[in-house]
Coordinates of C-alpha atoms in Angstrom, one line a residue:
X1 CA 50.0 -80.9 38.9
X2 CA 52.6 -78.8 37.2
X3 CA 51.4 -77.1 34.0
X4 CA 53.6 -76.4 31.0
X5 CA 54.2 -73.0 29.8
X6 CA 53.0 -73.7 26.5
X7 CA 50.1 -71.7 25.2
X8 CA 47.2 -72.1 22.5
X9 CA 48.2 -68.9 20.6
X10 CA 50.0 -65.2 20.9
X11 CA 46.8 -63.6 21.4
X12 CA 44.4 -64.8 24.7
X13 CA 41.4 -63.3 23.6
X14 CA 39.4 -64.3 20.4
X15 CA 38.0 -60.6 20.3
X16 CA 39.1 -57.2 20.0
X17 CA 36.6 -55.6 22.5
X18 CA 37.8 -57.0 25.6
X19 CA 40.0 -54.0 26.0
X20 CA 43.6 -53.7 27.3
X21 CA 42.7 -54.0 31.0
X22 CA 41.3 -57.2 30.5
X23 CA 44.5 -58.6 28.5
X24 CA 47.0 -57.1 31.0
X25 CA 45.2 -58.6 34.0
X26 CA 45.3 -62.2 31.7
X27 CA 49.1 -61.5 30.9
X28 CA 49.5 -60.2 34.7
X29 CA 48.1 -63.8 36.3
X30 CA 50.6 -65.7 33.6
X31 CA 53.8 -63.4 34.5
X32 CA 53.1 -64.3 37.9
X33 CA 53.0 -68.0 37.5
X34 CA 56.0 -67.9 35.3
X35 CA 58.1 -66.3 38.1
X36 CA 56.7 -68.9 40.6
X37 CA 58.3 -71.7 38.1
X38 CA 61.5 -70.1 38.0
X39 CA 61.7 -70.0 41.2
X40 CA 60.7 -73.8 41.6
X41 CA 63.5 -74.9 38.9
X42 CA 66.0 -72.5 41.1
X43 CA 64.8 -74.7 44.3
X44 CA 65.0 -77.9 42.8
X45 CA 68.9 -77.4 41.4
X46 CA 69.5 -76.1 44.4
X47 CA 68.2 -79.2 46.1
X48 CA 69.9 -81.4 44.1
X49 CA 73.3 -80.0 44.6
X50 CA 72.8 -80.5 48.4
X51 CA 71.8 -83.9 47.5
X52 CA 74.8 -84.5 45.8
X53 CA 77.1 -82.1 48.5
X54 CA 75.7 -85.2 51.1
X55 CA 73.3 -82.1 52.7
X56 CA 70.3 -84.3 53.0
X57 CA 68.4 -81.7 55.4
X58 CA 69.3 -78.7 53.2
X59 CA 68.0 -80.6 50.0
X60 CA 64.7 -81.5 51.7
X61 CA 64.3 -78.3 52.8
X62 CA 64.6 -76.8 48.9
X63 CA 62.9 -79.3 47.4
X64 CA 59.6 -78.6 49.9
X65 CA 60.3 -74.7 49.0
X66 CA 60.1 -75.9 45.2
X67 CA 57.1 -77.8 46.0
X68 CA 55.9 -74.8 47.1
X69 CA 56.6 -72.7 44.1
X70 CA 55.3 -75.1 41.9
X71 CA 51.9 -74.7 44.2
X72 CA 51.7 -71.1 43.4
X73 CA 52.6 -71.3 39.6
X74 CA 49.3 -73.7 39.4
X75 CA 47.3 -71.8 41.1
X76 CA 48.1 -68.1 39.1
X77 CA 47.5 -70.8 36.1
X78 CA 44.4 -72.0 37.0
X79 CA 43.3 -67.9 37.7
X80 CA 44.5 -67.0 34.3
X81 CA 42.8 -70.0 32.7
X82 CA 39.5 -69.5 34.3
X83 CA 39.6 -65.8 33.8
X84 CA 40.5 -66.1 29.8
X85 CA 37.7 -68.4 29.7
X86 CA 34.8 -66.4 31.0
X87 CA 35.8 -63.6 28.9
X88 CA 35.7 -65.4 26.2
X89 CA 32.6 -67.5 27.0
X90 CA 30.6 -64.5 28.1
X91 CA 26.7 -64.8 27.0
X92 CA 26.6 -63.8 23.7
X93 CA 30.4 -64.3 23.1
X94 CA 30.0 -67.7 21.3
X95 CA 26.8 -69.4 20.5
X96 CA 25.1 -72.2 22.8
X97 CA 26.7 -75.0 20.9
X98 CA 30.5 -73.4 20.9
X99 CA 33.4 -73.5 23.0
X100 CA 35.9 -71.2 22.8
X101 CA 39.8 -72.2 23.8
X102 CA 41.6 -69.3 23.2
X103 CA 44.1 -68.5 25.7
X104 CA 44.5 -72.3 27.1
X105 CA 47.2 -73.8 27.6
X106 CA 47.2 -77.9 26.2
X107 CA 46.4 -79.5 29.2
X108 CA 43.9 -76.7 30.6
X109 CA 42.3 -77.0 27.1
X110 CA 42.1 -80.9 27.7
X111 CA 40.4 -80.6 31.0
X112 CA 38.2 -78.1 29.9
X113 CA 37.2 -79.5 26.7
X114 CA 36.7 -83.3 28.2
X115 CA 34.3 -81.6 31.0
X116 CA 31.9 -79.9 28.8
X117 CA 31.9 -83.2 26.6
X118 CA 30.8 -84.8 29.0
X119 CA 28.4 -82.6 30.5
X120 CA 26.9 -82.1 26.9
X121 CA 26.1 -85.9 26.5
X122 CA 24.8 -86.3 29.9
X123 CA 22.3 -83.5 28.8
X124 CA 21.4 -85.3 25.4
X125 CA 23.7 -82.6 23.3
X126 CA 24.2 -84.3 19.7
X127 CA 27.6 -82.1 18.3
X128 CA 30.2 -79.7 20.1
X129 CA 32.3 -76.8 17.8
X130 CA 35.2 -76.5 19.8
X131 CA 37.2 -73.4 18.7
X132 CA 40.9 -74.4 18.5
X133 CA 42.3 -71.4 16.5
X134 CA 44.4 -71.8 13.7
X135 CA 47.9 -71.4 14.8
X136 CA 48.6 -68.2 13.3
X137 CA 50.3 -66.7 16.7
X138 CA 52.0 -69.9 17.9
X139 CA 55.9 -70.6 17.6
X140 CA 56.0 -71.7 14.0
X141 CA 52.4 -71.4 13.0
X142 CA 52.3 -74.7 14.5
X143 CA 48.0 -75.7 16.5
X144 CA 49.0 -77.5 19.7
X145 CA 45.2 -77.7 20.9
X146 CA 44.0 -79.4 17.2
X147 CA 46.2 -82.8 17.9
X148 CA 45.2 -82.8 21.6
X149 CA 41.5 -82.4 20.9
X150 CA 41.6 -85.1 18.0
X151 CA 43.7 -87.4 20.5
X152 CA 40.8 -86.5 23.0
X153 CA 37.9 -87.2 20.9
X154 CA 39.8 -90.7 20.0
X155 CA 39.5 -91.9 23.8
X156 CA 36.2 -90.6 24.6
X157 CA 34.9 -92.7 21.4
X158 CA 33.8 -90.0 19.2
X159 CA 34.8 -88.5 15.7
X160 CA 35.9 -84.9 14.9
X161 CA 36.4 -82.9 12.0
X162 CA 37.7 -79.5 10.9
X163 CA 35.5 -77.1 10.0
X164 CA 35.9 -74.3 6.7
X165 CA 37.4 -72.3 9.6
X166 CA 40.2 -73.9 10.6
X167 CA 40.2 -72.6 13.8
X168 CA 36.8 -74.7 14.5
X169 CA 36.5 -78.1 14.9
X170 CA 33.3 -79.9 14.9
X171 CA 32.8 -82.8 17.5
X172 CA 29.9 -85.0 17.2
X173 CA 29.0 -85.9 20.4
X174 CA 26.8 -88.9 19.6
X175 CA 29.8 -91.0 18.3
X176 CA 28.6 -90.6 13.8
X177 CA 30.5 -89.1 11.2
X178 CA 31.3 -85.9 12.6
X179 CA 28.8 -83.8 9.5
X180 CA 29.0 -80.0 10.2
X181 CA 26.8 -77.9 8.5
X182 CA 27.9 -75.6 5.5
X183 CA 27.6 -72.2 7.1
X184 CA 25.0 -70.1 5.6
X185 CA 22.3 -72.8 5.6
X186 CA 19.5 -73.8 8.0
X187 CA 19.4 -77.1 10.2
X188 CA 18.4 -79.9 7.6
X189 CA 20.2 -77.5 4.8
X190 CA 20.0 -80.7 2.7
X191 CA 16.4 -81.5 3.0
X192 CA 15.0 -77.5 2.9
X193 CA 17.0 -77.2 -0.4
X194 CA 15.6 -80.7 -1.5
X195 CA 12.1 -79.4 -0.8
X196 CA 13.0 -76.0 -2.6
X197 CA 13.7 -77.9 -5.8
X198 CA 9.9 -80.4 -5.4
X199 CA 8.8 -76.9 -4.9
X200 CA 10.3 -75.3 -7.6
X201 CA 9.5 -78.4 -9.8
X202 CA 6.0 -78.4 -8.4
X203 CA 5.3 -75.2 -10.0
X204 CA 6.8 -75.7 -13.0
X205 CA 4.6 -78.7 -13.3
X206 CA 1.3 -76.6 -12.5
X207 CA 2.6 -74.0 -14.8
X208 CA 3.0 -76.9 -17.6
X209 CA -0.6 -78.0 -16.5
X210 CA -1.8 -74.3 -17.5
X211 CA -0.1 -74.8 -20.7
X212 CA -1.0 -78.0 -21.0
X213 CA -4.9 -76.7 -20.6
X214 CA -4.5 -73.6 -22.6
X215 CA -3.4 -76.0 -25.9
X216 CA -6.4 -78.1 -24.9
X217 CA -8.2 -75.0 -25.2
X218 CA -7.1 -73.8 -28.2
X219 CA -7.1 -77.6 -29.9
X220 CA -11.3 -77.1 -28.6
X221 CA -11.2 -73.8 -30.5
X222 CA -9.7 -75.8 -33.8
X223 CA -12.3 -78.6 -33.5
X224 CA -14.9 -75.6 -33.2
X225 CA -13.2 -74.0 -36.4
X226 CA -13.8 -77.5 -38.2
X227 CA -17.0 -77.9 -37.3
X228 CA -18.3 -74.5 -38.4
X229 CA -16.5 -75.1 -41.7
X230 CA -18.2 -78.4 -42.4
X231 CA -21.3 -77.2 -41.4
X232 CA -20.7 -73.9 -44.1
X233 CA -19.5 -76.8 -46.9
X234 CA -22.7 -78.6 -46.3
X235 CA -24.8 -75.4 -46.9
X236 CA -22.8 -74.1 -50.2
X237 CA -23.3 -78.2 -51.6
X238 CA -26.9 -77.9 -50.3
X239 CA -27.1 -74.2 -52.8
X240 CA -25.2 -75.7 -55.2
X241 CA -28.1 -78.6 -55.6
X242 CA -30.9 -76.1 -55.3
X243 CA -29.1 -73.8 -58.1
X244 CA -27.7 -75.8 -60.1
X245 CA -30.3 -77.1 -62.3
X246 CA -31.4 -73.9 -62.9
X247 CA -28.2 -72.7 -64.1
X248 CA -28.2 -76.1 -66.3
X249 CA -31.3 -75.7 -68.2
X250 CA -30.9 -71.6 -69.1
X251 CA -27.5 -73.0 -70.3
X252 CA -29.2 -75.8 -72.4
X253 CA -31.8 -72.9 -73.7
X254 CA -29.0 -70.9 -74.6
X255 CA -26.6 -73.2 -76.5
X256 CA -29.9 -74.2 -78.6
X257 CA -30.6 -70.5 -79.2
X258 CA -26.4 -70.1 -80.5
X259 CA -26.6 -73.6 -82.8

């Protein structure tokens, strides 16, 4: 099946380390099926004229030297494709959950994409990131693998979403609301920084129960205050009973003594 000669982006690779060799040998394998289509549009005009000329022979004989070009062009496609897509798969390229579409053409992104879907259920995967790119090299800034791979996820049942990168889009593969995760946070982000805050709260609570003791400590050292005073009351009334009297009579003896 003829592939068009559309492309995800200007650049192939989604790195700059792959180094020139690698992105001529990518741009090599492309050139080479461009040519072949040429030549298939040149065999097929061709074949048509002879058509039209009443030279049914010649115009078979062009149009199965088209079919032949048109052959070729897939098959320097199909090398380019599964060249740009090793490079940028590579083991430690992308991480386990990713897949990375640079360099693909619509319909080789499609394929692609659709096959490791399905492979990813089949192995009890719960959520793809498919990375799209965001359009910044293509004719008029335009994505042309974003529509495709929302169209995609609409007939295979499942839900999509971009991510903060717009050059990611999350797939959940178990057909929910397609939830990525906010970069920068842990699986369960939600529930770790729930259980930070009952943490957090936890400790504010023991540190109010240490408060909480230390006034009960210092209301015990009040009520030991008030007790000592009573008790220190209770011995000044007790003098004041003993000495009084005394004090009572002298001053009896000595206002008798004045008068």
């Amino acid at each position: 099946m003829s592939i068009p000669m559309t492309r995800l982006g200007g650049r192939a690779f989604n790195a700059d380390d792959h180094g020139d060799d690698s992105e001529r040998e990518y741009d090599r394998l492309r050139d080479l099926a461009r040519s072949e289509a040429e030549k298939r549009n040149a065999c097929y005009d061709k074949s048509r004229q002879a058509y039209n000329s009443g030279d049914g022979g010649r115009a078979k004989e062009l149009s199965n030297e088209g079919k032949s070009h048109d052959a070729k062009m897939d098959d320097y496609n199909r090398q380019a494709s599964d060249y740009i897509f090793r490079a940028n798969n590579a083991p430690g390229r992308v991480d386990a959950d990713a897949i990375d579409l640079h360099g693909q053409f619509v319909e080789e992104a499609e394929r692609i994409l659709e096959e490791r879907i399905r492979a990813d259920r089949a192995r009890g995967q719960t959520h793809l990131h498919a990375i799209v790119g965001k359009g910044n090299h293509s004719v008029g800034h335009v994505q042309k693998i974003k529509p495709k791979v929302e169209e995609l996820c609409r007939e295979l049942g499942l839900q999509c979403r971009t991510e903060e990168n717009a050059g990611r889009i999350y797939i959940n593969l178990q057909g929910g609301e397609p939830l990525p995760p906010q970069h920068g946070k842990p699986p369960g982000g939600g529930q770790h920084y729930g259980g930070g805050q009952q943490q957090h709260g936890g400790q504010q609570q023991h540190g109010g129960q240490q408060q909480h003791g230390g006034q009960q400590q210092h209301g015990g050292q009040q009520q030991h205050g008030g007790q000592g005073q009573n008790q220190q009351q209770d011995e000044i009334a007790a003098m004041v009973e003993k000495v009084l009297p005394r004090i009572l009579r002298k001053l009896e003896k000595a206002c008798c003594t004045v008068m």
